[in-house]
Amino acid sequence: DGGITQSPKYLFRKEGQNVTLSCEQNLNHDAMYWYRQDPGQGLRLIYYSQIVNDFQKGDIAEGYSVSREKKESFPLTVTSAQKNPTAFYLCASSIVAGYLYEQYFGPGTRLTVT
Amino acid sequence: QQPVQSPQAVILREGEDAVINCSSSKALYSVHWYRQKHGEAPVFLMILLKGGEQKGHDKISASFNEKKQQSSLYLTASQLSYSGTYFCGTQDSYSGAGSYQLTFGKGTKLSVIP
């Protein structure tokens, strides 16, 4: 079955540590996205990538970094510079051809930093 | 700037109808609608494009008023499975079809009770 895999589902880290969240898709989609979700805030875009080896900052990129070395993989690193990293992180993907494209979301990773 | 959704929350009895609104201060190219159940990934419902094209599930209907930069999602004869948080995501006309960046609203929590 095609879809998006995020691992792990729950992640705990100590303050000051960098942590990398995994996102893999087998939908053959060109575009991939990372969103952060906080209670009552909706989804906020962190980074997105429309092609391998290229990515753009979203609205809240500070304290985060990404890489896109393979079409199917788009890992997100939450660095120690991110002041409030505890959140639910969602990865998504979509095609880039045409205009009627929907985003497919992974199951999410809940990160807790203490 | 996030689109504004209204109402923030609504409670329905099975069989009742509801309308969820999404309003933007920017000229819009498209509006996407997603539903998310607690702790799960958002699921695609509908896309509406400037000019009238749309794509979505048969049982879901929505409208897009380009002049007012507003979209409405219509939920008729609600079922228990309709419960969840509904998000609209907007793509502004300035970015156009070449950008795949969506800006999401804060969500509308819908609860359907027996």
CSV table of C-alpha atoms in Angstrom, one decimal:
chain,number,residue,atom,x,y,z
A,1,ASP,CA,0.0,0.0,0.0
A,2,GLY,CA,1.2,3.5,-0.9
A,3,GLY,CA,1.5,6.0,1.9
A,4,ILE,CA,3.7,8.1,4.2
A,5,THR,CA,5.6,6.7,7.1
A,6,GLN,CA,6.7,8.8,10.0
A,7,SER,CA,8.7,7.4,12.8
A,8,PRO,CA,8.7,7.2,15.7
A,9,LYS,CA,5.1,8.0,16.8
A,10,TYR,CA,6.3,9.4,20.1
A,11,LEU,CA,9.7,10.9,20.8
A,12,PHE,CA,11.2,12.2,24.0
A,13,ARG,CA,14.3,14.4,24.3
A,14,LYS,CA,16.2,16.5,26.8
A,15,GLU,CA,16.5,20.2,26.2
A,16,GLY,CA,19.6,21.1,24.3
A,17,GLN,CA,19.7,18.0,22.1
A,18,ASN,CA,19.1,17.9,18.4
A,19,VAL,CA,16.6,15.4,17.2
A,20,THR,CA,15.7,14.1,13.7
A,21,LEU,CA,12.2,13.1,12.7
A,22,SER,CA,11.9,10.6,9.8
A,23,CYS,CA,9.5,10.9,6.9
A,24,GLU,CA,9.3,8.5,4.0
A,25,GLN,CA,6.8,8.2,1.2
A,26,ASN,CA,6.3,5.6,-1.5
A,27,LEU,CA,3.7,7.6,-3.5
A,28,ASN,CA,6.2,8.8,-6.0
A,29,HIS,CA,5.3,12.4,-5.1
A,30,ASP,CA,7.7,15.2,-5.9
A,31,ALA,CA,6.7,17.6,-3.2
A,32,MET,CA,7.0,17.0,0.5
A,33,TYR,CA,6.2,19.2,3.5
A,34,TRP,CA,6.7,19.5,7.2
A,35,TYR,CA,4.1,21.0,9.5
A,36,ARG,CA,4.0,21.7,13.2
A,37,GLN,CA,0.7,21.5,15.0
A,38,ASP,CA,0.0,23.0,18.4
A,39,PRO,CA,-3.3,22.9,20.3
A,40,GLY,CA,-5.7,25.5,18.8
A,41,GLN,CA,-3.2,26.7,16.2
A,42,GLY,CA,-3.9,24.6,13.2
A,43,LEU,CA,-1.1,23.5,10.9
A,44,ARG,CA,1.9,25.7,10.4
A,45,LEU,CA,4.4,25.1,7.6
A,46,ILE,CA,8.0,24.6,8.6
A,47,TYR,CA,9.7,23.6,5.3
A,48,TYR,CA,8.7,22.3,2.0
A,49,SER,CA,10.5,20.7,-1.0
A,50,GLN,CA,9.3,20.4,-4.6
A,51,ILE,CA,12.3,18.6,-5.9
A,52,VAL,CA,15.3,16.6,-4.7
A,53,ASN,CA,18.1,18.8,-3.3
A,54,ASP,CA,16.0,21.9,-3.1
A,55,PHE,CA,13.7,23.1,-0.3
A,56,GLN,CA,12.1,26.4,0.9
A,57,LYS,CA,11.4,27.8,4.3
A,58,GLY,CA,7.9,28.0,5.5
A,59,ASP,CA,6.4,30.3,8.0
A,60,ILE,CA,8.2,29.0,11.1
A,61,ALA,CA,11.6,27.6,9.9
A,62,GLU,CA,13.7,29.1,12.6
A,63,GLY,CA,15.3,26.3,14.7
A,64,TYR,CA,14.6,23.6,12.2
A,65,SER,CA,16.6,22.1,9.3
A,66,VAL,CA,15.8,19.6,6.5
A,67,SER,CA,17.5,17.7,3.7
A,68,ARG,CA,16.1,16.2,0.5
A,69,GLU,CA,18.7,13.8,-0.8
A,70,LYS,CA,16.2,11.3,-2.1
A,71,LYS,CA,12.7,11.8,-3.6
A,72,GLU,CA,11.1,9.5,-1.1
A,73,SER,CA,12.7,10.9,2.1
A,74,PHE,CA,12.5,14.3,3.8
A,75,PRO,CA,13.9,14.2,7.4
A,76,LEU,CA,13.4,17.1,9.7
A,77,THR,CA,15.9,18.1,12.4
A,78,VAL,CA,14.7,20.0,15.4
A,79,THR,CA,17.8,21.8,16.7
A,80,SER,CA,18.5,23.1,20.1
A,81,ALA,CA,17.9,26.6,18.8
A,82,GLN,CA,14.2,25.9,18.5
A,83,LYS,CA,12.8,27.6,21.7
A,84,ASN,CA,9.6,25.6,22.1
A,85,PRO,CA,10.0,22.3,20.2
A,86,THR,CA,7.3,20.2,22.0
A,87,ALA,CA,4.6,19.7,19.4
A,88,PHE,CA,2.9,17.3,17.0
A,89,TYR,CA,4.8,17.2,13.7
A,90,LEU,CA,3.2,16.1,10.5
A,91,CYS,CA,4.8,15.3,7.2
A,92,ALA,CA,2.9,15.5,3.9
A,93,SER,CA,3.5,14.9,0.2
A,94,SER,CA,1.8,15.8,-3.1
A,95,ILE,CA,2.3,15.8,-6.8
A,96,VAL,CA,3.4,19.0,-8.5
A,97,ALA,CA,1.7,18.6,-11.8
A,98,GLY,CA,-1.6,20.5,-12.5
A,99,TYR,CA,-3.5,22.5,-9.9
A,100,LEU,CA,-6.0,20.0,-8.4
A,101,TYR,CA,-3.4,18.4,-6.0
A,102,GLU,CA,-4.2,17.3,-2.5
A,103,GLN,CA,-1.7,16.7,0.2
A,104,TYR,CA,-1.4,13.3,1.8
A,105,PHE,CA,-0.4,13.3,5.4
A,106,GLY,CA,1.6,10.9,7.5
A,107,PRO,CA,0.4,9.7,11.0
A,108,GLY,CA,2.6,12.3,12.8
A,109,THR,CA,5.3,12.3,15.4
A,110,ARG,CA,4.6,13.7,18.9
A,111,LEU,CA,7.8,15.3,20.2
A,112,THR,CA,8.2,16.1,23.9
A,113,VAL,CA,11.3,18.0,25.1
A,114,THR,CA,11.9,18.4,28.8
B,1,GLN,CA,-1.5,35.4,7.5
B,2,GLN,CA,-3.8,32.5,8.6
B,3,PRO,CA,-7.3,32.3,7.1
B,4,VAL,CA,-10.0,32.8,9.7
B,5,GLN,CA,-12.4,29.9,10.3
B,6,SER,CA,-15.9,30.1,11.9
B,7,PRO,CA,-17.3,28.8,14.0
B,8,GLN,CA,-14.5,27.6,16.2
B,9,ALA,CA,-16.6,24.8,17.4
B,10,VAL,CA,-20.1,23.3,16.8
B,11,ILE,CA,-22.1,20.5,18.2
B,12,LEU,CA,-24.7,18.7,16.1
B,13,ARG,CA,-27.1,15.9,16.6
B,14,GLU,CA,-27.0,13.1,14.0
B,15,GLY,CA,-28.9,14.2,10.9
B,16,GLU,CA,-28.4,17.9,11.3
B,17,ASP,CA,-26.6,20.1,8.9
B,18,ALA,CA,-23.6,22.5,9.4
B,19,VAL,CA,-21.7,25.1,7.5
B,20,ILE,CA,-18.0,25.9,8.2
B,21,ASN,CA,-16.6,29.1,6.8
B,22,CYS,CA,-13.1,30.1,5.9
B,23,SER,CA,-12.2,33.7,5.1
B,24,SER,CA,-8.9,35.2,3.9
B,25,SER,CA,-7.6,38.8,3.7
B,26,LYS,CA,-5.6,37.8,0.6
B,27,ALA,CA,-6.7,37.2,-2.9
B,28,LEU,CA,-6.9,33.4,-3.2
B,29,TYR,CA,-6.0,30.9,-5.9
B,30,SER,CA,-7.3,27.8,-4.2
B,31,VAL,CA,-8.9,26.6,-1.0
B,32,HIS,CA,-8.3,23.1,0.4
B,33,TRP,CA,-10.4,21.4,3.1
B,34,TYR,CA,-9.2,18.6,5.4
B,35,ARG,CA,-10.7,16.7,8.4
B,36,GLN,CA,-8.6,15.5,11.3
B,37,LYS,CA,-9.6,13.1,14.0
B,38,HIS,CA,-7.9,13.4,17.3
B,39,GLY,CA,-4.3,12.2,17.2
B,40,GLU,CA,-4.6,11.2,13.5
B,41,ALA,CA,-3.4,12.6,10.2
B,42,PRO,CA,-5.6,15.1,8.4
B,43,VAL,CA,-7.6,13.6,5.5
B,44,PHE,CA,-8.4,15.4,2.3
B,45,LEU,CA,-12.0,16.4,1.6
B,46,MET,CA,-12.1,19.0,-1.1
B,47,ILE,CA,-10.1,21.5,-3.3
B,48,LEU,CA,-11.7,24.5,-4.9
B,49,LEU,CA,-9.9,26.6,-7.5
B,50,LYS,CA,-10.3,30.1,-8.6
B,51,GLY,CA,-12.4,29.8,-11.8
B,52,GLY,CA,-14.7,27.1,-10.6
B,53,GLU,CA,-12.8,23.8,-10.8
B,54,GLN,CA,-13.1,21.5,-7.8
B,55,LYS,CA,-12.2,18.0,-6.7
B,56,GLY,CA,-13.4,16.1,-3.7
B,57,HIS,CA,-15.5,13.4,-2.2
B,58,ASP,CA,-19.1,12.9,-3.5
B,59,LYS,CA,-20.7,13.4,-0.1
B,60,ILE,CA,-18.9,16.7,0.6
B,61,SER,CA,-19.9,20.0,-0.9
B,62,ALA,CA,-18.3,23.4,-0.7
B,63,SER,CA,-18.3,26.8,-2.3
B,64,PHE,CA,-15.6,29.4,-3.1
B,65,ASN,CA,-16.6,33.1,-3.4
B,66,GLU,CA,-13.6,34.6,-5.2
B,67,LYS,CA,-14.8,38.1,-4.8
B,68,LYS,CA,-15.1,37.8,-1.0
B,69,GLN,CA,-12.1,35.4,-0.6
B,70,GLN,CA,-14.3,33.1,1.3
B,71,SER,CA,-15.1,29.4,1.2
B,72,SER,CA,-17.8,27.4,2.9
B,73,LEU,CA,-17.9,23.7,3.6
B,74,TYR,CA,-21.4,22.2,3.8
B,75,LEU,CA,-22.0,19.1,5.9
B,76,THR,CA,-25.5,17.7,5.4
B,77,ALA,CA,-27.3,14.9,7.3
B,78,SER,CA,-24.4,14.6,9.7
B,79,GLN,CA,-23.2,11.2,10.9
B,80,LEU,CA,-21.2,10.3,14.0
B,81,SER,CA,-18.2,9.8,11.7
B,82,TYR,CA,-18.2,13.4,10.7
B,83,SER,CA,-16.8,14.4,14.1
B,84,GLY,CA,-13.3,15.9,14.0
B,85,THR,CA,-11.5,19.1,13.4
B,86,TYR,CA,-12.0,20.7,10.0
B,87,PHE,CA,-9.2,22.8,8.5
B,88,CYS,CA,-9.1,25.0,5.5
B,89,GLY,CA,-5.8,25.6,3.7
B,90,THR,CA,-5.4,28.5,1.3
B,91,GLN,CA,-3.1,29.2,-1.5
B,92,ASP,CA,-2.9,32.9,-2.4
B,93,SER,CA,-3.0,34.3,-5.9
B,94,TYR,CA,0.3,36.1,-5.5
B,95,SER,CA,2.1,32.9,-5.2
B,96,GLY,CA,-0.1,31.3,-7.9
B,97,ALA,CA,-0.1,27.7,-9.1
B,98,GLY,CA,3.7,27.6,-9.1
B,99,SER,CA,3.9,27.6,-5.3
B,100,TYR,CA,2.5,24.6,-3.4
B,101,GLN,CA,2.5,26.4,-0.1
B,102,LEU,CA,-0.8,26.2,1.9
B,103,THR,CA,-1.6,28.4,4.9
B,104,PHE,CA,-4.0,26.7,7.2
B,105,GLY,CA,-6.7,28.1,9.5
B,106,LYS,CA,-6.9,27.2,13.2
B,107,GLY,CA,-9.6,24.7,12.6
B,108,THR,CA,-13.3,24.1,13.5
B,109,LYS,CA,-14.1,21.4,15.9
B,110,LEU,CA,-17.2,19.5,15.0
B,111,SER,CA,-18.9,17.1,17.4
B,112,VAL,CA,-21.8,15.0,16.3
B,113,ILE,CA,-23.8,13.4,19.0
B,114,PRO,CA,-26.5,10.6,18.8
